Short mmCIF file of C-alpha atoms in Angstrom, two decimals:
data_model
loop_
_atom_site.label_atom_id
_atom_site.label_comp_id
_atom_site.label_asym_id
_atom_site.label_seq_id
_atom_site.Cartn_x
_atom_site.Cartn_y
_atom_site.Cartn_z
CA MET Q 16 24.17 12.47 -35.59
CA ASP Q 17 22.74 9.89 -37.65
CA ALA Q 18 21.97 7.05 -35.96
CA LYS Q 19 24.42 4.71 -38.49
CA ASP Q 20 27.13 7.10 -36.76
CA ALA Q 21 26.48 5.89 -33.47
CA ASN Q 22 27.89 2.48 -34.08
CA LEU Q 23 26.40 0.22 -31.76
CA LYS Q 24 26.89 -2.64 -33.20
CA ASP Q 25 30.56 -2.59 -32.80
CA LYS Q 26 30.38 -1.84 -29.05
CA VAL Q 27 30.80 -5.04 -27.63
CA ASP Q 28 31.02 -4.05 -23.96
CA LEU Q 29 27.73 -2.57 -24.32
CA LYS Q 30 25.38 -4.50 -21.89
CA LYS Q 31 22.15 -1.95 -21.57
CA LEU Q 32 20.60 0.04 -23.93
CA LYS Q 33 17.25 2.39 -23.81
CA LEU Q 34 15.48 3.41 -26.90
CA ARG Q 35 12.93 6.01 -27.11
CA TRP Q 36 11.00 8.19 -29.70
CA GLY Q 37 9.18 11.12 -28.77
CA LYS Q 38 5.23 10.79 -27.22
CA ASP Q 39 3.30 12.12 -30.37
CA ASP Q 40 0.01 10.60 -30.63
CA ASP Q 41 0.33 10.22 -34.44
CA ILE Q 42 3.28 8.40 -36.58
CA ASP Q 43 4.50 11.47 -38.17
CA GLY Q 44 5.43 11.61 -41.56
CA ASP Q 45 6.88 8.19 -43.56
CA SER Q 46 7.09 5.56 -40.20
CA ARG Q 47 9.36 3.34 -42.07
CA HIS Q 48 11.89 6.03 -41.18
CA ASP Q 49 11.43 4.80 -37.75
CA ARG Q 50 12.45 1.60 -38.35
CA GLU Q 51 15.38 2.72 -40.44
CA VAL Q 52 16.98 4.13 -37.74
CA LEU Q 53 16.30 1.15 -35.23
CA LYS Q 54 17.69 -0.97 -38.06
CA GLN Q 55 20.97 1.56 -37.91
CA LEU Q 56 20.55 1.37 -34.29
CA GLN Q 57 21.26 -2.85 -33.80
CA PRO Q 58 23.71 -2.99 -31.13
CA HIS Q 59 26.11 -5.36 -30.70
CA THR Q 60 24.83 -9.40 -29.95
CA ASN Q 61 26.32 -8.99 -26.19
CA LEU Q 62 23.75 -6.64 -25.63
CA GLU Q 63 22.50 -7.97 -21.95
CA HIS Q 64 19.44 -5.75 -21.37
CA LEU Q 65 17.09 -3.70 -23.81
CA VAL Q 66 14.03 -1.45 -23.56
CA ILE Q 67 12.59 0.14 -26.68
CA ARG Q 68 10.06 3.07 -25.86
CA SER Q 69 7.13 4.64 -28.01
CA TYR Q 70 8.51 3.33 -31.49
CA LYS Q 71 5.64 4.33 -33.81
CA ASP Q 72 6.72 1.77 -36.48
CA ILE Q 73 4.22 -1.04 -37.43
CA ILE Q 74 7.11 -3.99 -37.00
CA PHE Q 75 10.28 -4.20 -35.84
CA PRO Q 76 13.47 -4.75 -37.70
CA GLU Q 77 14.43 -8.17 -37.89
CA TRP Q 78 17.21 -7.43 -35.27
CA VAL Q 79 14.76 -7.42 -32.39
CA GLY Q 80 14.35 -10.92 -31.24
CA HIS Q 81 17.01 -12.42 -33.28
CA SER Q 82 18.84 -15.59 -31.89
CA SER Q 83 22.24 -13.94 -32.10
CA PHE Q 84 21.49 -12.41 -29.40
CA SER Q 85 21.95 -15.02 -26.81
CA ASN Q 86 23.29 -13.08 -24.04
CA MET Q 87 19.57 -10.95 -23.51
CA VAL Q 88 18.32 -11.64 -20.28
CA SER Q 89 15.96 -8.26 -19.85
CA LEU Q 90 13.56 -6.99 -22.56
CA GLY Q 91 10.99 -4.31 -22.13
CA LEU Q 92 8.81 -3.32 -25.49
CA HIS Q 93 6.64 0.16 -24.11
CA ASP Q 94 3.93 2.13 -25.54
CA CYS Q 95 4.80 1.18 -29.22
CA LYS Q 96 0.96 1.45 -30.15
CA PHE Q 97 1.27 1.42 -33.81
CA CYS Q 98 3.16 -1.84 -34.03
CA ILE Q 99 0.57 -4.57 -35.45
CA SER Q 100 2.60 -8.40 -34.18
CA LEU Q 101 5.76 -8.74 -31.63
CA PRO Q 102 9.29 -9.64 -32.72
CA PRO Q 103 10.05 -13.50 -32.67
CA LEU Q 104 11.10 -13.31 -28.75
CA GLY Q 105 11.22 -16.86 -28.31
CA GLN Q 106 14.77 -17.05 -29.63
CA LEU Q 107 16.09 -15.44 -27.12
CA SER Q 108 17.78 -18.35 -25.60
CA SER Q 109 18.65 -16.76 -22.00
CA LEU Q 110 15.70 -14.20 -21.87
CA LYS Q 111 14.64 -14.43 -18.29
CA SER Q 112 12.57 -10.95 -17.88
CA LEU Q 113 10.51 -10.31 -20.46
CA SER Q 114 8.03 -6.71 -20.53
CA ILE Q 115 5.44 -5.41 -22.92
CA SER Q 116 3.16 -3.00 -21.93
CA GLY Q 117 0.88 -0.41 -24.65
CA LEU Q 118 0.93 -2.06 -27.60
CA SER Q 119 -2.75 -1.07 -29.00
CA GLY Q 120 -2.16 -1.99 -31.89
CA VAL Q 121 -1.79 -5.61 -31.08
CA LEU Q 122 -4.68 -8.23 -31.73
CA ILE Q 123 -3.03 -11.19 -31.66
CA VAL Q 124 0.03 -13.04 -30.31
CA GLY Q 125 0.89 -16.25 -31.86
CA ASP Q 126 3.14 -18.00 -33.71
CA GLU Q 127 5.22 -15.04 -34.88
CA PHE Q 128 6.17 -14.44 -30.90
CA TYR Q 129 7.10 -17.75 -30.48
CA GLY Q 130 9.61 -17.92 -33.31
CA ASN Q 131 7.34 -18.83 -36.09
CA GLY Q 132 8.35 -22.53 -35.46
CA GLN Q 133 11.93 -21.91 -36.22
CA ALA Q 134 13.83 -21.98 -33.09
CA SER Q 135 15.59 -25.40 -32.55
CA THR Q 136 14.80 -25.55 -28.72
CA LYS Q 137 11.89 -24.79 -26.84
CA PRO Q 138 10.41 -21.14 -27.27
CA PHE Q 139 11.10 -18.63 -23.64
CA GLN Q 140 13.29 -21.94 -22.52
CA SER Q 141 14.78 -19.03 -20.02
CA LEU Q 142 11.81 -16.67 -19.71
CA GLU Q 143 11.18 -16.46 -15.83
CA MET Q 144 9.10 -13.38 -15.45
CA LEU Q 145 6.44 -12.52 -17.99
CA ARG Q 146 4.02 -9.16 -17.95
CA PHE Q 147 1.16 -8.02 -20.42
CA GLU Q 148 0.25 -4.72 -19.36
CA ASN Q 149 -2.49 -1.77 -20.67
CA MET Q 150 -3.30 -3.65 -24.05
CA ALA Q 151 -6.33 -2.07 -25.70
CA GLU Q 152 -6.95 -4.29 -28.70
CA TRP Q 153 -5.50 -7.59 -28.13
CA GLU Q 154 -7.85 -10.06 -28.57
CA GLU Q 155 -6.78 -13.47 -28.28
CA TRP Q 156 -3.15 -15.48 -27.08
CA TYR Q 157 -2.26 -18.02 -29.55
CA CYS Q 158 0.25 -20.46 -27.00
CA TRP Q 159 2.21 -22.31 -29.03
CA SER Q 160 2.75 -25.79 -26.85
CA ASP Q 161 2.95 -27.05 -24.09
CA GLU Q 162 6.83 -26.61 -24.40
CA ALA Q 163 7.16 -23.21 -24.63
CA PHE Q 164 8.05 -21.28 -20.80
CA PRO Q 165 9.18 -24.50 -19.01
CA LEU Q 166 10.72 -22.39 -16.47
CA LEU Q 167 8.18 -19.26 -15.88
CA GLN Q 168 7.83 -18.09 -12.74
CA GLU Q 169 5.48 -15.29 -12.92
CA LEU Q 170 3.07 -14.56 -15.22
CA CYS Q 171 0.93 -10.90 -15.66
CA ILE Q 172 -1.62 -9.66 -17.80
CA ARG Q 173 -2.91 -6.24 -16.77
CA ASP Q 174 -5.84 -3.68 -18.33
CA CYS Q 175 -6.28 -5.83 -21.15
CA PRO Q 176 -10.05 -5.45 -21.62
CA LYS Q 177 -11.10 -6.82 -25.11
CA LEU Q 178 -8.35 -10.64 -24.45
CA ALA Q 179 -10.93 -13.28 -24.62
CA LYS Q 180 -8.50 -16.42 -25.23
CA SER Q 181 -6.62 -18.08 -23.54
CA LEU Q 182 -4.03 -18.47 -21.46
CA PRO Q 183 -1.17 -21.09 -21.24
CA LYS Q 184 -2.87 -24.80 -20.68
CA HIS Q 185 0.56 -25.80 -18.45
CA LEU Q 186 3.57 -23.49 -16.97
CA PRO Q 187 5.25 -26.33 -14.85
CA CYS Q 188 7.28 -23.81 -12.71
CA LEU Q 189 4.93 -20.62 -12.46
CA LYS Q 190 5.31 -19.56 -8.96
CA LYS Q 191 3.01 -16.52 -9.16
CA LEU Q 192 -0.01 -15.61 -11.07
CA GLU Q 193 -1.70 -12.15 -11.87
CA ILE Q 194 -4.75 -11.19 -13.69
CA GLU Q 195 -6.70 -8.08 -13.64
CA ASP Q 196 -8.79 -5.68 -15.30
CA CYS Q 197 -9.10 -8.82 -18.04
CA GLU Q 198 -13.46 -8.75 -18.01
CA LYS Q 199 -13.75 -11.06 -21.31
CA LEU Q 200 -10.77 -13.80 -20.60
CA GLY Q 201 -11.98 -17.35 -20.31
CA GLY Q 202 -11.28 -20.27 -20.08
CA LEU Q 203 -9.03 -22.49 -17.37
CA LEU Q 204 -6.37 -20.91 -15.29
CA PRO Q 205 -3.00 -22.57 -16.11
CA THR Q 206 -1.98 -26.06 -14.86
CA ALA Q 207 0.25 -24.94 -12.32
CA PRO Q 208 1.92 -27.46 -9.64
CA SER Q 209 3.74 -25.06 -8.20
CA ILE Q 210 1.43 -22.31 -7.79
CA LEU Q 211 2.09 -19.99 -4.63
CA GLU Q 212 0.33 -16.81 -5.44
CA LEU Q 213 -2.62 -16.13 -7.32
CA GLU Q 214 -4.68 -12.56 -7.65
CA LEU Q 215 -7.48 -12.06 -9.80
CA LYS Q 216 -9.47 -8.74 -10.31
CA LYS Q 217 -12.07 -8.20 -12.44
CA CYS Q 218 -11.76 -11.18 -14.64
CA GLN Q 219 -14.98 -12.33 -14.25
CA ALA Q 220 -15.37 -14.96 -17.30
CA LEU Q 221 -12.54 -16.87 -16.18
CA GLN Q 222 -13.81 -20.74 -15.23
CA LEU Q 223 -12.36 -21.49 -11.07
CA GLU Q 224 -11.45 -24.84 -10.47
CA PRO Q 225 -9.77 -26.00 -7.44
CA LEU Q 226 -6.55 -24.87 -7.06
CA ALA Q 227 -3.74 -26.32 -6.46
CA CYS Q 228 -3.05 -27.40 -2.77
CA GLY Q 229 0.56 -25.46 -2.31
CA LEU Q 230 -1.16 -22.10 -3.25
CA ARG Q 231 0.07 -19.65 0.13
CA GLU Q 232 -1.55 -16.45 -1.32
CA LEU Q 233 -4.83 -15.79 -2.75
CA ARG Q 234 -6.51 -12.11 -3.26
CA ILE Q 235 -9.66 -11.93 -5.37
CA ARG Q 236 -11.24 -8.51 -6.10
CA ILE Q 237 -14.42 -7.68 -8.05
CA SER Q 238 -15.71 -11.36 -8.54
CA ASN Q 239 -19.29 -12.32 -8.88
CA MET Q 240 -18.13 -15.61 -7.52
CA ASP Q 241 -20.34 -17.20 -5.32
CA ASP Q 242 -20.14 -19.10 -2.31
CA SER Q 243 -19.96 -22.56 -3.63
CA VAL Q 244 -16.88 -21.32 -5.93
CA LEU Q 245 -15.37 -20.01 -3.52
CA GLU Q 246 -15.54 -23.41 -1.48
CA GLN Q 247 -14.57 -25.37 -4.75
CA MET Q 248 -11.65 -23.06 -5.36
CA LEU Q 249 -10.27 -23.50 -1.86
CA GLN Q 250 -10.66 -27.17 -1.27
CA GLN Q 251 -7.47 -28.58 -1.31
CA CYS Q 252 -5.45 -25.54 -0.34
CA THR Q 253 -4.39 -26.58 2.65
CA LEU Q 254 -1.21 -24.81 3.03
CA LEU Q 255 -3.30 -21.33 2.54
CA GLU Q 256 -1.81 -18.43 4.29
CA LYS Q 257 -2.80 -15.40 3.20
CA LEU Q 258 -6.19 -14.51 1.94
CA ARG Q 259 -7.71 -11.29 0.73
CA LEU Q 260 -11.55 -10.87 -0.87
CA ASP Q 261 -12.84 -7.18 -1.97
CA PHE Q 262 -15.82 -6.27 -3.73
CA CYS Q 263 -17.34 -9.63 -3.93
CA SER Q 264 -20.71 -9.16 -3.08
CA GLU Q 265 -22.60 -13.02 -4.18
CA ILE Q 266 -20.26 -14.33 -1.49
CA ARG Q 267 -23.08 -14.65 1.41
CA SER Q 268 -21.03 -17.07 3.82
CA LEU Q 269 -17.46 -18.55 4.29
CA PRO Q 270 -16.45 -22.00 3.84
CA GLU Q 271 -17.72 -24.33 6.12
CA VAL Q 272 -15.32 -27.42 5.91
CA ARG Q 273 -12.38 -27.62 4.95
CA VAL Q 274 -11.41 -24.15 6.42
CA PRO Q 275 -7.49 -23.74 5.36
CA ILE Q 276 -5.89 -24.46 8.80
CA LYS Q 277 -2.90 -22.41 8.28
CA LEU Q 278 -4.14 -18.90 7.53
CA LYS Q 279 -2.39 -16.57 8.88
CA GLN Q 280 -3.79 -13.33 7.38
CA PHE Q 281 -7.34 -12.64 6.47
CA SER Q 282 -8.49 -9.50 4.48
CA ILE Q 283 -12.09 -8.77 3.80
CA SER Q 284 -14.16 -5.62 2.75
CA PHE Q 285 -16.93 -4.47 0.97
CA CYS Q 286 -18.85 -7.83 0.77
CA GLU Q 287 -22.15 -6.84 1.28
CA ASN Q 288 -23.84 -9.92 1.86
CA LEU Q 289 -21.40 -11.88 3.80
CA ASP Q 290 -22.59 -12.79 6.97
CA TYR Q 291 -19.11 -11.36 8.74
CA SER Q 292 -19.53 -13.57 11.95
CA ASP Q 293 -18.24 -16.59 9.63
CA ILE Q 294 -14.61 -14.59 10.21
CA PHE Q 295 -14.42 -16.33 13.51
CA LEU Q 296 -14.00 -19.92 12.35
CA TYR Q 297 -10.29 -18.95 11.08
CA LYS Q 298 -8.28 -19.39 14.58
CA SER Q 299 -5.35 -19.35 13.08
CA LEU Q 300 -5.38 -16.06 11.95
CA GLU Q 301 -2.33 -13.57 13.05
CA SER Q 302 -3.28 -10.67 11.14
CA LEU Q 303 -7.45 -9.95 10.51
CA GLU Q 304 -8.71 -6.22 8.26
CA ILE Q 305 -12.17 -6.19 8.39
CA GLY Q 306 -14.12 -2.96 6.31
CA SER Q 307 -16.60 -1.05 4.78
CA GLY Q 308 -20.37 -1.28 4.72
CA LYS Q 309 -22.85 -3.34 6.99
CA CYS Q 310 -20.54 -5.95 7.97
CA TYR Q 311 -23.81 -7.77 8.91
CA GLY Q 312 -23.38 -9.90 11.81
CA LEU Q 313 -20.29 -8.02 13.49
CA GLU Q 314 -22.18 -5.87 16.04
CA SER Q 315 -19.45 -7.04 18.56
CA PHE Q 316 -15.89 -8.02 18.56
CA PRO Q 317 -14.40 -9.78 21.10
CA LEU Q 318 -10.83 -9.77 20.91
CA GLY Q 319 -10.30 -13.03 22.49
CA SER Q 320 -11.60 -14.79 19.59
CA PHE Q 321 -8.46 -15.52 18.02
CA PRO Q 322 -5.82 -17.63 19.89
CA MET Q 323 -3.11 -16.43 17.67
CA VAL Q 324 -3.56 -13.04 16.36
CA LYS Q 325 -1.74 -10.22 16.45
CA ARG Q 326 -3.22 -7.40 14.55
CA VAL Q 327 -6.29 -6.18 13.91
CA ARG Q 328 -8.22 -3.33 11.88
CA ILE Q 329 -11.17 -3.00 11.47
CA TRP Q 330 -13.04 0.34 9.26
CA GLY Q 331 -15.82 1.51 7.54
CA CYS Q 332 -18.10 -1.18 9.67
CA GLU Q 333 -21.43 0.01 10.32
CA ASP Q 334 -22.76 -2.41 12.36
CA LEU Q 335 -20.51 -2.74 14.57
CA LYS Q 336 -21.38 -1.28 18.56
CA PHE Q 337 -19.02 -3.00 20.98
CA ILE Q 338 -15.08 -4.02 21.22
CA SER Q 339 -15.23 -6.71 23.73
CA ALA Q 340 -12.78 -9.18 26.15
CA ALA Q 341 -13.71 -11.43 28.80
CA SER Q 342 -11.24 -13.72 30.39
CA GLU Q 343 -13.13 -16.76 29.71
CA GLY Q 344 -11.47 -18.80 26.49
CA ALA Q 345 -9.54 -15.43 26.26
CA HIS Q 346 -6.74 -15.12 23.83
CA HIS Q 347 -5.38 -11.82 23.82
CA GLN Q 348 -1.19 -12.56 24.13
CA HIS Q 349 -0.59 -12.32 21.23
CA LEU Q 350 -2.22 -9.08 20.17
CA ASN Q 351 0.13 -5.94 19.63
CA SER Q 352 -2.54 -3.98 17.24
CA LEU Q 353 -5.45 -2.81 16.81
CA GLU Q 354 -7.11 -0.04 15.11
CA ILE Q 355 -10.87 1.06 14.13
CA HIS Q 356 -11.45 3.45 11.99
CA PHE Q 357 -14.65 5.16 10.74
CA CYS Q 358 -17.52 2.48 12.90
CA GLN Q 359 -19.58 5.64 13.37
CA LYS Q 360 -21.69 3.55 15.85
CA LEU Q 361 -19.03 1.96 17.97
CA ILE Q 362 -20.25 3.12 21.28
CA SER Q 363 -17.74 1.62 23.81
CA PHE Q 364 -14.85 -1.34 25.32
CA GLN Q 365 -16.79 -4.29 27.32
CA ILE Q 366 -13.54 -5.10 29.07
CA GLU Q 367 -13.99 -7.45 32.11
CA ASP Q 368 -12.61 -6.14 35.36
CA GLY Q 369 -9.15 -8.05 35.93
CA LEU Q 370 -8.51 -8.60 32.42
CA ALA Q 371 -5.12 -7.22 30.68
CA VAL Q 372 -4.17 -7.31 26.96
CA THR Q 373 -0.54 -7.51 28.14
CA ASN Q 374 1.65 -7.29 24.32
CA LEU Q 375 -1.01 -4.31 22.94
CA THR Q 376 1.70 -2.01 22.14
CA ARG Q 377 -0.72 0.38 18.92
CA LEU Q 378 -4.14 1.19 19.31
CA GLY Q 379 -5.90 3.78 17.13
CA LEU Q 380 -9.55 4.86 17.15
CA THR Q 381 -10.33 7.19 13.95
CA CYS Q 382 -13.78 8.77 12.86
CA CYS Q 383 -15.44 6.97 15.56
CA GLY Q 384 -18.09 9.63 15.87
CA SER Q 385 -20.06 7.53 18.70
CA LEU Q 386 -17.85 6.62 21.18
CA LYS Q 387 -17.79 7.68 24.51
CA SER Q 388 -15.47 6.70 26.25
CA LEU Q 389 -11.88 4.78 26.22
CA PRO Q 390 -11.33 1.42 28.66
CA GLU Q 391 -11.86 3.05 32.03
CA GLN Q 392 -8.79 0.71 33.30
CA MET Q 393 -6.81 1.57 30.19
CA HIS Q 394 -3.39 1.83 32.09
CA SER Q 395 -3.78 -1.72 33.51
CA VAL Q 396 -5.33 -3.61 30.38
CA PHE Q 397 -2.87 -2.41 28.21
CA PRO Q 398 -0.05 -2.07 30.57
CA SER Q 399 2.28 -2.29 27.45
CA LEU Q 400 0.60 0.12 25.38
CA GLU Q 401 3.34 2.53 23.03
CA TYR Q 402 1.55 4.22 20.71
CA LEU Q 403 -2.13 5.84 21.15
CA GLU Q 404 -3.53 7.72 18.61
CA ILE Q 405 -7.28 9.38 18.70
CA GLY Q 406 -8.73 11.33 15.90
CA GLY Q 407 -12.61 12.56 15.43
CA CYS Q 408 -13.72 11.01 18.22
CA PRO Q 409 -15.75 13.95 19.24
CA GLU Q 410 -17.39 12.63 22.05
CA ILE Q 411 -14.90 10.86 23.93
CA GLU Q 412 -15.12 13.93 26.93
CA ARG Q 413 -11.64 12.40 29.52
CA VAL Q 414 -8.85 10.07 29.61
CA PRO Q 415 -9.78 7.21 32.05
CA LYS Q 416 -9.33 8.59 36.20
CA GLU Q 417 -6.46 6.65 36.76
CA GLY Q 418 -4.85 7.90 33.90
CA LEU Q 419 -2.93 6.43 30.62
CA PRO Q 420 -0.40 3.36 29.94
CA SER Q 421 3.02 4.40 31.39
CA LYS Q 422 5.06 3.13 28.31
CA LEU Q 423 3.61 5.25 26.09
CA LYS Q 424 6.09 6.83 23.82
CA GLU Q 425 3.79 8.21 21.46
CA ILE Q 426 -0.20 10.51 21.64
CA ARG Q 427 -1.62 11.61 18.64
CA ILE Q 428 -5.33 13.64 19.81
CA LEU Q 429 -6.39 15.19 16.17
CA GLY Q 430 -10.04 16.69 15.98
CA SER Q 431 -11.35 15.10 19.08
CA ASP Q 432 -11.90 18.43 20.93
CA LYS Q 433 -13.92 17.46 24.29
CA LEU Q 434 -10.49 15.03 24.97
CA ILE Q 435 -8.79 17.94 24.27
CA GLU Q 436 -10.58 20.67 26.28
CA SER Q 437 -9.80 18.18 29.42
CA LEU Q 438 -6.23 18.27 28.94
CA ILE Q 439 -6.02 21.80 28.38
CA ARG Q 440 -8.58 23.16 31.29
CA LYS Q 441 -9.19 20.37 33.49
CA LYS Q 442 -5.09 18.61 33.38
CA GLU Q 443 -6.39 15.71 33.52
CA TRP Q 444 -3.53 13.76 31.60
CA SER Q 445 -0.91 14.39 33.22
CA LEU Q 446 1.00 13.67 30.71
CA HIS Q 447 4.17 14.73 32.88
CA THR Q 448 3.87 11.25 34.22
CA LEU Q 449 4.98 9.52 31.64
CA PRO Q 450 8.70 8.83 31.40
CA SER Q 451 8.98 7.33 28.05
CA LEU Q 452 6.71 9.91 26.14
CA THR Q 453 8.90 10.96 23.49
CA SER Q 454 6.28 12.40 20.67
CA PHE Q 455 3.10 14.07 20.63
CA HIS Q 456 0.39 15.92 18.49
CA ILE Q 457 -2.02 17.93 18.83
CA GLY Q 458 -4.58 19.23 16.78
CA SER Q 459 -8.36 21.22 17.88
CA GLU Q 460 -10.33 23.92 16.93
CA VAL Q 461 -10.88 24.58 20.79
CA GLU Q 462 -10.44 27.80 22.03
CA MET Q 463 -7.16 27.57 22.62
CA GLU Q 464 -4.99 30.82 22.67
CA CYS Q 465 -1.79 30.26 24.13
CA PHE Q 466 -0.12 26.37 24.09
CA PRO Q 467 1.97 24.85 25.93
CA ASP Q 468 1.23 25.68 29.81
CA GLU Q 469 4.20 25.19 32.35
CA HIS Q 470 4.68 21.41 32.99
CA LEU Q 471 2.05 20.29 30.78
CA LEU Q 472 3.94 18.16 28.52
CA PRO Q 473 7.17 15.60 29.85
CA SER Q 474 10.98 16.74 29.23
CA SER Q 475 11.38 13.37 27.64
CA LEU Q 476 9.81 14.86 24.87
CA THR Q 477 11.58 14.79 21.61
CA SER Q 478 9.23 15.60 19.11
CA LEU Q 479 6.24 17.94 19.29
CA TRP Q 480 3.78 18.24 16.92
CA ILE Q 481 1.02 21.30 16.60
CA TRP Q 482 -1.96 20.74 14.13
CA ASP Q 483 -4.68 22.99 12.97
CA LEU Q 484 -4.81 25.32 15.73
CA PRO Q 485 -7.16 27.86 14.40
CA ASN Q 486 -7.59 30.30 17.41
CA LEU Q 487 -3.84 29.90 18.72
CA LYS Q 488 -1.79 33.22 18.83
CA SER Q 489 1.52 32.49 20.99
CA LEU Q 490 3.69 29.92 22.11
CA GLU Q 491 3.97 29.93 25.65
CA TYR Q 492 7.41 30.30 26.89
CA LYS Q 493 7.46 28.62 30.22
CA GLY Q 494 6.29 25.55 28.64
CA PHE Q 495 8.77 24.86 26.88
CA GLN Q 496 11.57 25.52 29.09
CA HIS Q 497 11.69 22.22 30.50
CA LEU Q 498 11.88 20.68 27.02
CA THR Q 499 15.15 20.17 27.38
CA SER Q 500 15.31 16.76 25.11
CA LEU Q 501 13.28 18.34 22.42
CA CYS Q 502 14.74 18.50 18.71
CA ASP Q 503 11.45 18.54 16.14
CA LEU Q 504 8.66 21.12 16.11
CA TYR Q 505 6.42 21.04 13.54
CA ILE Q 506 3.44 24.02 13.10
CA TYR Q 507 1.22 23.55 10.64
CA GLY Q 508 -2.09 25.73 10.03
CA CYS Q 509 -2.21 27.80 12.81
CA PRO Q 510 -3.22 31.58 10.96
CA LYS Q 511 -3.33 33.28 13.90
CA LEU Q 512 0.03 32.45 15.16
CA GLN Q 513 2.64 35.41 14.19
CA SER Q 514 5.42 35.01 16.48
CA MET Q 515 8.56 33.00 18.02
CA PRO Q 516 9.76 34.73 21.15
CA PRO Q 517 13.67 35.16 21.88
CA ASN Q 518 14.86 32.30 24.18
CA ILE Q 519 11.65 30.34 23.87
CA LEU Q 520 13.15 27.30 22.22
CA PRO Q 521 15.19 25.20 24.15
CA PRO Q 522 18.89 25.03 22.78
CA SER Q 523 18.14 21.30 21.76
CA LEU Q 524 15.81 21.54 18.79
CA SER Q 525 17.50 20.98 15.83
CA HIS Q 526 14.78 20.76 13.20
CA LEU Q 527 11.77 23.51 13.08
CA TYR Q 528 8.63 22.71 10.55
CA ILE Q 529 6.14 25.91 9.56
CA GLU Q 530 3.70 25.32 7.25
CA LYS Q 531 0.32 27.30 6.50
CA CYS Q 532 0.92 29.90 8.96
CA PRO Q 533 1.62 33.07 6.76
CA LEU Q 534 1.82 35.30 9.76
CA LEU Q 535 4.52 33.45 11.72
CA LYS Q 536 6.40 32.86 8.20
CA GLU Q 537 6.42 36.66 7.34
CA HIS Q 538 8.06 36.53 11.05
CA CYS Q 539 10.93 34.12 10.48
CA GLU Q 540 11.66 34.95 7.39
CA LYS Q 541 15.47 34.65 6.44
CA ASP Q 542 17.30 38.12 7.54
CA LYS Q 543 14.12 40.19 7.30
CA GLY Q 544 11.94 39.20 9.64
CA LYS Q 545 11.66 40.34 12.96
CA ASP Q 546 11.72 36.61 14.71
CA TRP Q 547 14.26 35.50 12.78
CA PRO Q 548 17.03 35.91 15.16
CA ASN Q 549 15.54 34.18 17.12
CA ILE Q 550 15.75 31.11 15.25
CA SER Q 551 18.39 31.47 13.53
CA HIS Q 552 20.57 29.25 15.57
CA ILE Q 553 18.78 26.29 14.66
CA PRO Q 554 20.27 23.84 12.35
CA VAL Q 555 17.35 22.95 9.62
CA ILE Q 556 14.30 25.01 9.40
CA GLU Q 557 11.62 24.13 7.04
CA ILE Q 558 9.13 27.18 6.24
CA ASP Q 559 6.10 26.12 3.81
CA GLY Q 560 8.30 23.12 2.20
CA GLU Q 561 11.47 25.23 1.59
CA VAL Q 562 14.60 24.46 3.23
CA ILE Q 563 15.82 27.80 4.65
CA ILE Q 564 18.94 26.43 6.61
#
């Protein structure tokens, strides 16, 4: 059909239009043909939403950005990589959202973008969100005047490696600014008295001055800023609530003065020269995440250092050896989640007798190769614990003698063979005494040919996950008979498991998942496998990603 025959210009009720060309890498024939096609596809001026993708000419026809499209509220230009200039989008008086990406032929964004000075009103007078992304050759942004973008609330510039200058000077309504992978971009950030959120990644040439006092969230990644620049940036940020620093290798200490008194969330990682003990300056924290590398100054982490903290996540800290808690000056009442991952030197918990972290509901310990034991009085230290994960901790030999916290709902034990040996061989866990336990995950390379033993698991269990048991040959009939609430059974990576005996699975089972168990898969094949009659009553069966019923 000819483009003219589409007759879009007369479709008064057309509100949304997406136009997309093929994804050829080169201009195919005369690119002016594409311009003529787009010209013939001009819609009615009632259009509100427009997206043009992979258009191949070097300029857009006159109707794109024409002021007569006074109802246009959103516009996207994507992967039009042969275009060398932008249309006069500043003339669209109702435009609120503008996204431009992949226009790699554009070197300068100048007067033409705003409307060549022809508009009788302020350019982009209604625009609230503006995004530039993946503009490989873009070098300069000529900002028309301080009158442009009077209502802009969100500005995002990503992956524009040659952009050198410059950002708009004044954006009175800007609330969120993201600049990522713009290494040559220099000059100052816009004056933005209303800004709430700022993210800077790999934009080393920017001149960073004190940020607006109303800033609530700051994220800085891959930066060469040092201590003094960080302190200068934060000196007026008395309302800052969220701070994230990643790959800032020149920062050696955190600001000791004007610490944001409202800071609630702090995340820091790969700051290899930082003295991590400075973190304890921030007493108002509710969430703390520390990650990777030497973590100098953090040999011990005292849980009671933050009176308001609810969540702590520590990962990859090479120097961390102890998690401690003492009653003197301790503040543990708000902590509900503690996760420690890839801390290979972590040896133990040092928790004072009689102390209880009363509201902790979640504890995760993974890939801590030197950790030898769990807190001995775990049932009373963590009385509210509901979720316990232990993975890749080969030196933990047993659960505490006094048992596990009675409110546990989910337990995951993976790749911790000595601990699983104590469960299977020595029956030390007493899982059947946990009245709230509904989900259990197990995975190990121990010599376990049959699972589970009779009364090993509690009757309250609704979900059982069996992971990577390479020596498992059979499922124990007696171990399943009392699991009268079991709904979901997931079996993964058990190459020697080959049968599903009759009547082994409880009538309550509604979902059976089998993956990477080739022998079992063969025996459970629909209408053909010898064990199919034993499982065909289950409402949903999924084998290697294929839903059978």
